[in-house]
Amino acid sequence: MRNWFKLDNAANIYPSTQTSEWTAMFRISVTLSDDVDLRILEEAQIHTLKRFPSFASRLRKGLFWHFFEHIDGAPPILEDIYNPTQPLRFRRNRYFMYRLLYRKNRISAEFFHALTDGTGAMTFLLSLVAEYLHLKNGLHVMPSKYVFRCSDSPQAEEYEDAFLRYAGSNVTGLSERPSYRYTGTAVPLNKLLIISGEMPTEALHDKAKEYRTSIGVFLAAVLLYSVYKKQKSEMSKRALRHDAKISLPINLRRFFPTKTVRNFSSYINPGIKSRLGDYSFEEVLAQVEHFMGMNITEKELNARFSGNVKIEKNLLLRIVPLFLKDQILKIGHDLLGNRYSASTISNLGKVEVDEAMRPFITRIDFMLGRSYGKRSSCGCVSYNGNTVITFSRTIVEADIERNFFRQLVEMGIPVAIESNGRG
């Protein structure tokens, strides 16, 4: 791998919009059966960074674009904090774009979204855990979808910009109707309120099957219905003027084969026209299912991200100095960045590891950090028969979360709730 490389197409927005108070962060945690040995974890991190060279990078400014530059060493491993996904202080973190944390038997990693997406982050962390278990317990883990063996050499495809590889000539416009958005009592900038619900994956599967749909569609519909109920509760014509919409990240690796651990995801914004009348859950589910069916296709997704790549390649934009690009992107993000959805649900789906690792990993969590404009966001992941759904919010009121989990319980799905309990 060369000493520097360009940001991928999806990453370009994040350095331009970050501030001292906000960095686009997300978090993945792996709970082990035994307490973490810090010395062994430090050694495992060094080995893992050699296997994942794109993660051993710092963010630099060029004349026209930001770029990543390779750095040696490793970030400090910190004791886990009560309020996660705080903005990255790059100098304190030895300029790395992820932070590694531990507490008792849990290993967590928090990633700057410019570096990677959920799939890439899960691959990095589970590979690190596999190396940790190898060093601590002599475990020999077979490579799999989410685990790269640290003794193997990196492959160029693992850090390619897959957007550029697969971008086509057909593009589609991104114009759409704005979404209803809700407000509340803001919590301090250094706090993030967390509510997690753990439930049997089989119960979710059976309920989704009852509605003749998938778990992903079902959960998206539950979140959209929760937003819609919040919108209706405002008893305001102004609130009902807008569609109720949510954002749904899509892993593009499902359609365009690549081993990249950098960003390679897009998104869609399913919704309902609230002003047309009252909606039942079944009607919301039907709307979500049809919207996803029409938009989550190879051709539609390719045309969507190809439009972004075309903008990046535009000659006039390429010769604009970086300081002007930063201003343009920041203004656009402030005006439009979260205008088209009220909340996000990012579902990593079912995570499977090698049979040798399973006895040592008891739970996996996925959490989105503070959103730039949305008051609440949701991350989902399933492992070892359980699904953990984690909401992170920046307001005291928990109406969306309450609507969401109450809907699941009323449908007969048992949910165990955890919270950091601070407002």
Short mmCIF file of C-alpha atoms in Angstrom, two decimals:
data_model
loop_
_atom_site.label_atom_id
_atom_site.label_comp_id
_atom_site.label_asym_id
_atom_site.label_seq_id
_atom_site.Cartn_x
_atom_site.Cartn_y
_atom_site.Cartn_z
CA MET A 1 0.00 0.00 0.00
CA ARG A 2 1.35 3.43 -0.90
CA ASN A 3 2.01 6.07 1.74
CA TRP A 4 -1.14 8.10 0.97
CA PHE A 5 -4.50 7.65 -0.76
CA LYS A 6 -7.64 9.63 -1.59
CA LEU A 7 -10.81 9.52 0.44
CA ASP A 8 -13.55 7.35 -1.03
CA ASN A 9 -16.55 9.05 -2.60
CA ALA A 10 -18.78 8.74 0.48
CA ALA A 11 -16.07 9.96 2.86
CA ASN A 12 -15.47 13.39 1.31
CA ILE A 13 -18.35 15.07 3.16
CA TYR A 14 -17.21 14.16 6.70
CA PRO A 15 -13.94 16.13 7.06
CA SER A 16 -15.61 19.22 5.60
CA THR A 17 -18.53 19.14 8.04
CA GLN A 18 -16.78 18.10 11.28
CA THR A 19 -16.42 20.68 14.04
CA SER A 20 -14.82 20.77 17.47
CA GLU A 21 -18.22 19.74 18.87
CA TRP A 22 -19.23 17.13 16.30
CA THR A 23 -17.55 14.29 14.43
CA ALA A 24 -19.51 11.70 12.46
CA MET A 25 -18.86 8.70 14.72
CA PHE A 26 -20.32 5.25 15.29
CA ARG A 27 -19.48 2.45 17.68
CA ILE A 28 -19.29 -1.35 17.69
CA SER A 29 -18.81 -3.35 20.89
CA VAL A 30 -17.94 -7.00 21.43
CA THR A 31 -18.63 -8.54 24.84
CA LEU A 32 -16.35 -11.45 25.75
CA SER A 33 -16.80 -14.31 28.19
CA ASP A 34 -13.74 -13.21 30.23
CA ASP A 35 -12.25 -9.88 31.28
CA VAL A 36 -9.94 -8.14 28.82
CA ASP A 37 -6.17 -8.43 29.23
CA LEU A 38 -4.93 -4.96 28.24
CA ARG A 39 -1.38 -6.03 27.39
CA ILE A 40 -2.58 -8.70 24.98
CA LEU A 41 -5.14 -6.31 23.48
CA GLU A 42 -2.37 -3.80 22.75
CA GLU A 43 -0.35 -6.47 20.95
CA ALA A 44 -3.42 -7.64 19.01
CA GLN A 45 -4.12 -4.07 17.87
CA ILE A 46 -0.61 -3.70 16.45
CA HIS A 47 -0.95 -6.95 14.51
CA THR A 48 -4.40 -5.97 13.23
CA LEU A 49 -3.24 -2.57 11.96
CA LYS A 50 -0.57 -4.30 9.85
CA ARG A 51 -3.35 -6.42 8.32
CA PHE A 52 -5.61 -3.36 7.80
CA PRO A 53 -3.22 -0.66 6.49
CA SER A 54 -6.04 1.75 5.58
CA PHE A 55 -6.90 2.02 9.30
CA ALA A 56 -3.32 3.13 10.08
CA SER A 57 -3.94 6.56 8.56
CA ARG A 58 -4.31 10.19 9.50
CA LEU A 59 -6.41 12.86 7.79
CA ARG A 60 -4.46 15.53 5.91
CA LYS A 61 -5.38 18.59 3.86
CA GLY A 62 -4.22 18.98 0.29
CA LEU A 63 -4.65 21.92 -2.05
CA PHE A 64 -7.83 20.52 -3.62
CA TRP A 65 -8.93 17.52 -1.51
CA HIS A 66 -8.47 15.90 1.86
CA PHE A 67 -6.38 12.74 1.78
CA PHE A 68 -5.24 9.95 4.09
CA GLU A 69 -1.58 9.50 5.01
CA HIS A 70 -0.12 6.32 6.48
CA ILE A 71 1.16 6.56 10.07
CA ASP A 72 3.05 4.14 12.28
CA GLY A 73 2.21 3.00 15.78
CA ALA A 74 -1.29 2.57 17.20
CA PRO A 75 -3.85 4.72 19.03
CA PRO A 76 -3.95 4.54 22.84
CA ILE A 77 -6.39 2.00 24.28
CA LEU A 78 -8.69 3.83 26.69
CA GLU A 79 -10.94 2.78 29.52
CA ASP A 80 -14.51 2.92 28.27
CA ILE A 81 -16.51 6.08 28.91
CA TYR A 82 -20.05 6.64 30.12
CA ASN A 83 -21.03 8.87 27.19
CA PRO A 84 -19.79 7.22 24.00
CA THR A 85 -18.89 8.53 20.52
CA GLN A 86 -17.49 11.86 21.68
CA PRO A 87 -15.81 13.95 18.95
CA LEU A 88 -12.35 12.70 18.05
CA ARG A 89 -9.46 14.81 19.30
CA PHE A 90 -6.99 13.66 16.66
CA ARG A 91 -3.81 14.80 18.40
CA ARG A 92 -4.78 13.04 21.65
CA ASN A 93 -5.57 9.92 19.62
CA ARG A 94 -2.13 9.95 17.91
CA TYR A 95 -3.98 11.12 14.78
CA PHE A 96 -5.74 7.78 14.21
CA MET A 97 -9.34 7.97 13.01
CA TYR A 98 -10.74 5.35 15.35
CA ARG A 99 -10.47 4.90 19.10
CA LEU A 100 -10.24 1.57 20.91
CA LEU A 101 -11.75 1.17 24.38
CA TYR A 102 -12.24 -1.59 26.94
CA ARG A 103 -14.15 -2.12 30.16
CA LYS A 104 -14.18 -5.38 32.09
CA ASN A 105 -15.08 -7.99 29.44
CA ARG A 106 -16.07 -5.59 26.64
CA ILE A 107 -13.98 -4.28 23.72
CA SER A 108 -15.39 -1.30 21.84
CA ALA A 109 -14.20 0.66 18.84
CA GLU A 110 -15.50 4.05 17.70
CA PHE A 111 -14.90 5.05 14.10
CA PHE A 112 -14.83 8.35 12.21
CA HIS A 113 -17.17 7.68 9.27
CA ALA A 114 -14.62 9.08 6.80
CA LEU A 115 -12.52 5.99 7.53
CA THR A 116 -15.04 3.19 7.04
CA ASP A 117 -18.67 2.08 7.20
CA GLY A 118 -20.40 -0.42 9.48
CA THR A 119 -19.31 -3.49 7.52
CA GLY A 120 -15.68 -2.38 7.33
CA ALA A 121 -15.67 -1.49 11.01
CA MET A 122 -17.20 -4.83 12.01
CA THR A 123 -14.56 -6.64 9.96
CA PHE A 124 -11.74 -4.68 11.58
CA LEU A 125 -13.00 -5.17 15.16
CA LEU A 126 -13.85 -8.87 14.83
CA SER A 127 -10.47 -9.50 13.19
CA LEU A 128 -8.84 -7.73 16.13
CA VAL A 129 -10.86 -9.86 18.56
CA ALA A 130 -9.85 -13.01 16.67
CA GLU A 131 -6.19 -12.00 16.94
CA TYR A 132 -6.67 -11.22 20.64
CA LEU A 133 -8.17 -14.67 21.25
CA HIS A 134 -5.32 -16.25 19.27
CA LEU A 135 -2.72 -14.52 21.44
CA LYS A 136 -4.57 -15.12 24.72
CA ASN A 137 -6.07 -18.58 24.22
CA GLY A 138 -4.11 -20.04 21.30
CA LEU A 139 -7.29 -19.96 19.22
CA HIS A 140 -6.90 -20.61 15.47
CA VAL A 141 -9.73 -18.86 13.66
CA MET A 142 -10.63 -19.52 10.05
CA PRO A 143 -11.07 -16.43 7.85
CA SER A 144 -14.69 -15.55 7.11
CA LYS A 145 -16.88 -12.66 5.96
CA TYR A 146 -16.13 -10.54 9.03
CA VAL A 147 -12.75 -11.96 10.06
CA PHE A 148 -9.46 -11.50 8.22
CA ARG A 149 -6.51 -13.51 9.51
CA CYS A 150 -3.80 -11.15 10.73
CA SER A 151 -1.01 -13.43 9.53
CA ASP A 152 -2.19 -12.97 5.92
CA SER A 153 -0.97 -10.12 3.74
CA PRO A 154 -3.33 -7.23 2.87
CA GLN A 155 -4.87 -7.25 -0.61
CA ALA A 156 -5.30 -4.12 -2.71
CA GLU A 157 -9.05 -4.77 -3.12
CA GLU A 158 -9.50 -4.49 0.66
CA TYR A 159 -8.78 -0.76 0.60
CA GLU A 160 -10.05 0.18 -2.86
CA ASP A 161 -12.60 2.93 -3.52
CA ALA A 162 -15.36 0.63 -4.77
CA PHE A 163 -17.53 3.62 -5.76
CA LEU A 164 -15.02 4.53 -8.48
CA ARG A 165 -14.70 0.90 -9.58
CA TYR A 166 -18.42 0.39 -10.09
CA ALA A 167 -19.63 3.87 -11.08
CA GLY A 168 -21.57 3.81 -14.36
CA SER A 169 -22.73 6.34 -16.90
CA ASN A 170 -26.41 6.30 -15.87
CA VAL A 171 -27.25 8.66 -13.02
CA THR A 172 -30.42 9.60 -11.20
CA GLY A 173 -31.49 12.83 -9.57
CA LEU A 174 -31.55 13.07 -5.79
CA SER A 175 -34.46 15.49 -5.43
CA GLU A 176 -37.20 14.39 -3.04
CA ARG A 177 -39.75 15.78 -0.62
CA PRO A 178 -38.51 16.96 2.79
CA SER A 179 -39.45 15.00 5.89
CA TYR A 180 -41.24 15.87 9.09
CA ARG A 181 -38.67 16.40 11.84
CA TYR A 182 -39.27 16.61 15.57
CA THR A 183 -37.55 18.57 18.32
CA GLY A 184 -37.21 18.37 22.09
CA THR A 185 -35.21 19.45 25.10
CA ALA A 186 -31.54 19.30 24.08
CA VAL A 187 -29.02 17.54 26.31
CA PRO A 188 -25.48 18.95 26.71
CA LEU A 189 -23.13 18.43 23.78
CA ASN A 190 -20.91 16.05 25.77
CA LYS A 191 -23.82 13.69 26.51
CA LEU A 192 -25.62 11.10 24.43
CA LEU A 193 -28.66 9.26 25.79
CA ILE A 194 -28.70 5.55 25.02
CA ILE A 195 -31.53 3.01 25.13
CA SER A 196 -30.86 -0.58 24.02
CA GLY A 197 -33.37 -3.36 23.56
CA GLU A 198 -32.27 -7.00 23.35
CA MET A 199 -34.67 -9.58 21.97
CA PRO A 200 -34.63 -13.12 20.51
CA THR A 201 -33.89 -12.99 16.79
CA GLU A 202 -36.25 -15.93 16.29
CA ALA A 203 -39.15 -13.91 17.74
CA LEU A 204 -38.39 -11.08 15.31
CA HIS A 205 -38.13 -13.53 12.43
CA ASP A 206 -41.44 -15.19 13.29
CA LYS A 207 -43.22 -11.83 13.53
CA ALA A 208 -41.75 -10.65 10.23
CA LYS A 209 -42.75 -13.96 8.64
CA GLU A 210 -46.27 -13.45 9.97
CA TYR A 211 -46.37 -10.22 7.96
CA ARG A 212 -44.72 -12.00 5.00
CA THR A 213 -41.66 -9.80 5.04
CA SER A 214 -38.04 -9.73 6.25
CA ILE A 215 -36.67 -8.57 9.60
CA GLY A 216 -35.05 -5.55 7.92
CA VAL A 217 -38.28 -4.37 6.33
CA PHE A 218 -40.25 -5.08 9.50
CA LEU A 219 -37.92 -3.04 11.75
CA ALA A 220 -37.80 -0.16 9.27
CA ALA A 221 -41.60 -0.11 9.27
CA VAL A 222 -41.73 -0.13 13.08
CA LEU A 223 -39.42 2.89 13.20
CA LEU A 224 -41.35 4.76 10.52
CA TYR A 225 -44.62 4.02 12.32
CA SER A 226 -43.06 5.31 15.56
CA VAL A 227 -42.09 8.56 13.83
CA TYR A 228 -45.57 8.83 12.31
CA LYS A 229 -47.21 8.41 15.74
CA LYS A 230 -44.97 11.16 17.12
CA GLN A 231 -45.98 13.37 14.19
CA LYS A 232 -49.70 12.70 14.77
CA SER A 233 -49.36 13.42 18.49
CA GLU A 234 -48.40 17.03 17.74
CA MET A 235 -51.99 17.66 16.57
CA SER A 236 -50.71 20.23 14.10
CA LYS A 237 -51.51 20.79 10.43
CA ARG A 238 -48.02 22.20 10.07
CA ALA A 239 -46.48 18.95 11.34
CA LEU A 240 -48.66 16.84 9.01
CA ARG A 241 -47.71 19.01 6.04
CA HIS A 242 -44.54 16.97 5.57
CA ASP A 243 -44.08 13.28 4.84
CA ALA A 244 -42.92 11.06 7.70
CA LYS A 245 -39.63 9.57 6.49
CA ILE A 246 -36.67 7.62 7.81
CA SER A 247 -33.20 6.98 6.40
CA LEU A 248 -32.05 3.45 5.65
CA PRO A 249 -28.34 2.82 4.86
CA ILE A 250 -27.75 0.10 2.26
CA ASN A 251 -24.64 -2.10 2.12
CA LEU A 252 -23.63 -1.97 -1.55
CA ARG A 253 -21.45 -5.09 -1.21
CA ARG A 254 -24.66 -7.10 -1.55
CA PHE A 255 -24.88 -6.00 -5.18
CA PHE A 256 -21.33 -5.09 -6.21
CA PRO A 257 -18.74 -7.68 -5.09
CA THR A 258 -15.73 -6.20 -3.31
CA LYS A 259 -13.61 -6.93 -0.26
CA THR A 260 -13.17 -3.25 0.57
CA VAL A 261 -13.21 -2.28 4.24
CA ARG A 262 -13.64 1.39 3.38
CA ASN A 263 -17.01 3.08 2.88
CA PHE A 264 -19.24 1.34 0.36
CA SER A 265 -22.83 2.05 1.30
CA SER A 266 -25.68 4.21 0.07
CA TYR A 267 -29.08 5.05 1.54
CA ILE A 268 -32.77 5.41 0.75
CA ASN A 269 -35.51 7.35 2.56
CA PRO A 270 -38.81 5.42 2.72
CA GLY A 271 -41.81 7.37 3.97
CA ILE A 272 -45.56 7.97 3.98
CA LYS A 273 -47.67 10.98 3.01
CA SER A 274 -49.07 11.76 6.45
CA ARG A 275 -51.34 14.53 5.16
CA LEU A 276 -53.45 12.01 3.23
CA GLY A 277 -55.06 10.54 6.36
CA ASP A 278 -54.59 7.99 9.13
CA TYR A 279 -52.24 5.02 8.58
CA SER A 280 -52.32 1.62 10.26
CA PHE A 281 -49.08 -0.27 10.89
CA GLU A 282 -49.97 -2.65 8.08
CA GLU A 283 -50.28 0.26 5.66
CA VAL A 284 -46.95 1.68 6.75
CA LEU A 285 -45.33 -1.73 6.34
CA ALA A 286 -46.74 -2.05 2.81
CA GLN A 287 -45.37 1.38 1.87
CA VAL A 288 -41.91 0.55 3.22
CA GLU A 289 -41.81 -2.85 1.53
CA HIS A 290 -42.83 -1.48 -1.87
CA PHE A 291 -40.42 1.46 -1.61
CA MET A 292 -37.50 -0.79 -0.66
CA GLY A 293 -38.38 -3.27 -3.38
CA MET A 294 -38.36 -0.55 -6.02
CA ASN A 295 -35.22 1.25 -4.84
CA ILE A 296 -32.92 -1.46 -3.47
CA THR A 297 -31.90 -2.86 -6.83
CA GLU A 298 -28.53 -2.95 -8.54
CA LYS A 299 -29.55 -0.46 -11.24
CA GLU A 300 -31.21 2.06 -8.92
CA LEU A 301 -28.37 2.01 -6.40
CA ASN A 302 -25.72 2.24 -9.11
CA ALA A 303 -27.40 5.24 -10.69
CA ARG A 304 -27.63 6.91 -7.29
CA PHE A 305 -23.97 6.64 -6.29
CA SER A 306 -22.77 7.15 -9.87
CA GLY A 307 -24.31 10.61 -9.70
CA ASN A 308 -22.16 11.41 -6.67
CA VAL A 309 -19.03 10.10 -8.39
CA LYS A 310 -19.83 12.22 -11.45
CA ILE A 311 -19.99 15.32 -9.25
CA GLU A 312 -16.63 14.44 -7.68
CA LYS A 313 -15.05 14.08 -11.13
CA ASN A 314 -16.44 17.40 -12.38
CA LEU A 315 -13.49 19.45 -13.65
CA LEU A 316 -14.73 22.73 -12.22
CA LEU A 317 -15.21 21.21 -8.77
CA ARG A 318 -11.83 19.50 -8.89
CA ILE A 319 -9.95 22.78 -9.40
CA VAL A 320 -11.80 24.62 -6.61
CA PRO A 321 -9.39 25.05 -3.65
CA LEU A 322 -10.10 22.89 -0.62
CA PHE A 323 -10.98 25.77 1.70
CA LEU A 324 -13.78 26.79 -0.70
CA LYS A 325 -14.93 23.17 -1.12
CA ASP A 326 -15.15 22.86 2.66
CA GLN A 327 -17.36 25.94 2.87
CA ILE A 328 -19.62 24.79 0.03
CA LEU A 329 -20.04 21.30 1.46
CA LYS A 330 -20.66 22.60 4.96
CA ILE A 331 -23.33 25.05 3.83
CA GLY A 332 -25.03 22.36 1.74
CA HIS A 333 -24.90 19.91 4.64
CA ASP A 334 -26.33 22.50 7.05
CA LEU A 335 -29.21 23.27 4.69
CA LEU A 336 -30.00 19.85 3.27
CA GLY A 337 -28.04 17.16 5.12
CA ASN A 338 -30.86 15.89 7.35
CA ARG A 339 -33.83 17.50 5.67
CA TYR A 340 -35.13 14.29 4.12
CA SER A 341 -35.57 12.01 7.14
CA ALA A 342 -36.55 12.21 10.81
CA SER A 343 -34.46 9.28 12.01
CA THR A 344 -32.06 6.59 10.79
CA ILE A 345 -32.09 2.83 11.24
CA SER A 346 -28.85 1.11 10.27
CA ASN A 347 -29.12 -2.67 10.40
CA LEU A 348 -25.92 -4.71 10.07
CA GLY A 349 -28.00 -7.89 10.02
CA LYS A 350 -26.82 -11.27 11.28
CA VAL A 351 -23.14 -11.49 12.19
CA GLU A 352 -21.58 -14.93 12.12
CA VAL A 353 -18.09 -15.86 13.30
CA ASP A 354 -16.01 -19.02 13.11
CA GLU A 355 -17.26 -21.77 15.39
CA ALA A 356 -14.05 -21.58 17.43
CA MET A 357 -14.81 -17.95 18.41
CA ARG A 358 -18.44 -18.38 19.45
CA PRO A 359 -17.87 -19.56 23.04
CA PHE A 360 -15.71 -16.48 23.69
CA ILE A 361 -18.13 -13.82 22.34
CA THR A 362 -21.42 -13.38 24.20
CA ARG A 363 -22.85 -10.26 22.56
CA ILE A 364 -22.29 -7.66 19.82
CA ASP A 365 -23.67 -4.08 19.87
CA PHE A 366 -23.83 -1.44 17.14
CA MET A 367 -24.57 2.21 17.87
CA LEU A 368 -24.72 5.39 15.81
CA GLY A 369 -23.19 8.52 17.29
CA ARG A 370 -24.63 12.01 17.65
CA SER A 371 -26.34 12.96 14.40
CA TYR A 372 -25.74 16.37 12.89
CA GLY A 373 -29.47 17.09 12.70
CA LYS A 374 -31.55 14.06 13.67
CA ARG A 375 -32.63 13.86 17.29
CA SER A 376 -32.52 10.06 17.44
CA SER A 377 -30.82 7.31 15.44
CA CYS A 378 -30.89 3.54 15.68
CA GLY A 379 -28.35 0.76 15.11
CA CYS A 380 -29.22 -2.96 14.92
CA VAL A 381 -27.16 -6.13 14.88
CA SER A 382 -27.96 -9.81 15.42
CA TYR A 383 -25.57 -12.36 16.90
CA ASN A 384 -25.89 -15.77 18.52
CA GLY A 385 -29.69 -15.83 18.49
CA ASN A 386 -30.19 -12.32 19.87
CA THR A 387 -30.83 -8.96 18.22
CA VAL A 388 -29.70 -5.76 19.94
CA ILE A 389 -31.34 -2.51 18.83
CA THR A 390 -29.66 0.61 20.20
CA PHE A 391 -31.09 4.13 20.03
CA SER A 392 -28.87 7.15 20.60
CA ARG A 393 -30.55 10.52 21.05
CA THR A 394 -29.68 14.14 21.77
CA ILE A 395 -32.93 15.21 23.46
CA VAL A 396 -34.43 14.32 26.83
CA GLU A 397 -37.76 13.12 25.39
CA ALA A 398 -37.77 9.45 24.38
CA ASP A 399 -41.05 9.39 22.43
CA ILE A 400 -39.65 7.59 19.37
CA GLU A 401 -37.89 4.94 21.43
CA ARG A 402 -40.95 4.43 23.61
CA ASN A 403 -43.19 4.06 20.54
CA PHE A 404 -40.73 1.65 18.92
CA PHE A 405 -40.20 -0.80 21.79
CA ARG A 406 -43.83 -0.61 22.92
CA GLN A 407 -44.88 -1.64 19.40
CA LEU A 408 -42.61 -4.69 19.54
CA VAL A 409 -43.82 -5.73 23.00
CA GLU A 410 -47.48 -5.31 22.00
CA MET A 411 -46.76 -7.66 19.09
CA GLY A 412 -45.54 -10.32 21.51
CA ILE A 413 -41.78 -9.83 21.09
CA PRO A 414 -39.99 -9.92 24.50
CA VAL A 415 -37.59 -6.99 24.88
CA ALA A 416 -35.02 -6.46 27.66
CA ILE A 417 -34.32 -2.73 27.98
CA GLU A 418 -31.06 -1.09 29.09
CA SER A 419 -30.33 2.63 29.36
CA ASN A 420 -27.56 4.94 30.49
CA GLY A 421 -30.39 6.69 32.35
CA ARG A 422 -29.25 10.26 32.06
CA GLY A 423 -31.20 13.26 30.81
#
